[in-house]
Amino acid sequence: MLKLRVTDIKQYVFCPRIIYFTYVCPVDKKATRKMEYGKEAHVELDQLEKRRKFKRYNLSAAERKFHTQLFSERLGLEGKLDMHLVADGEIFPVEFKYTLRGPSLNHKYQLVAYAMLLEDIYNKPVRYGFLQLYPKGEVIPVEITPNARMFVKEIMQKIRAMVRNQIFPPTTLRKSRCIDCEYRNFCNDVR
Ligand code: SF4
């Protein structure tokens, strides 16, 4: 079974072609300014987060765990989670996202995949997690539903089938995604 990363799930939901460029026909991608800014802002956010209270997560107290490397042999999946909270015997994944719009579906399913990894490691169900959006500082709760878990598993199956059969997928239908895409130079059919 091909071992996948949680970021593969995020990328597949954004545009399946990115997975083709990652696993089937690897290319030297160009880092965008948005990505570089995102990395710097992440470091500052860690520092800020340590000084904040837990009210924004609707918790009175919790233990914060930053940048934990997670792996599940059962799922064939690994990833490094921005933060998770341990409170009253429950576990909550938290992902920091730089976005001026709002959370998107790829962010949601990335968080669900992290929740599935935490469930395997802690051996207990994760009911919900949080997307923390910056620079706005909003905290959005995301319910980890059976359907969402199923969707993540389906994506993993599709990714493995794409890699196994070397399928070149069509471009995303949402062309606005191509504007700031680090793979744009390799998509000759994108205008
Ligand atoms: S440029 Fe557009 S079609 Fe090509 S990989 Fe990026 S998002 Fe997908």
Short mmCIF file of C-alpha atoms and ligand atoms in Angstrom, two decimals, residues 14-18 21 170-172 174-175 177-179 181-187 189-190, ligand 1:
data_model
loop_
_atom_site.label_atom_id
_atom_site.label_comp_id
_atom_site.label_asym_id
_atom_site.label_seq_id
_atom_site.Cartn_x
_atom_site.Cartn_y
_atom_site.Cartn_z
CA PHE A 14 -7.74 21.33 -4.32
CA CYS A 15 -6.75 19.77 -7.67
CA PRO A 16 -6.06 16.03 -8.39
CA ARG A 17 -3.43 16.99 -10.94
CA ILE A 18 -1.10 18.11 -8.13
CA PHE A 21 2.91 15.93 -10.35
CA PRO A 170 -8.06 16.92 -16.10
CA THR A 171 -7.47 20.45 -14.82
CA THR A 172 -9.52 21.70 -11.91
CA ARG A 174 -12.19 26.17 -10.69
CA LYS A 175 -9.70 28.13 -12.75
CA ARG A 177 -7.13 28.01 -8.23
CA CYS A 178 -4.60 27.96 -11.07
CA ILE A 179 -3.61 31.63 -10.62
CA CYS A 181 -0.62 27.43 -8.14
CA GLU A 182 3.01 26.33 -7.81
CA TYR A 183 2.48 23.75 -10.62
CA ARG A 184 1.07 26.20 -13.13
CA ASN A 185 4.18 26.10 -15.36
CA PHE A 186 3.59 22.39 -15.94
CA CYS A 187 -0.07 22.64 -16.95
CA ASP A 189 -3.55 23.49 -21.01
CA VAL A 190 -4.14 26.19 -18.35
S1 SF4 B 1 -2.33 24.99 -12.47
FE1 SF4 B 1 -4.50 24.51 -12.12
S2 SF4 B 1 -4.83 22.53 -13.15
FE2 SF4 B 1 -2.60 22.79 -12.95
S3 SF4 B 1 -2.11 21.74 -11.05
FE3 SF4 B 1 -2.45 23.90 -10.53
S4 SF4 B 1 -4.61 24.03 -9.95
FE4 SF4 B 1 -4.32 22.09 -11.04
#
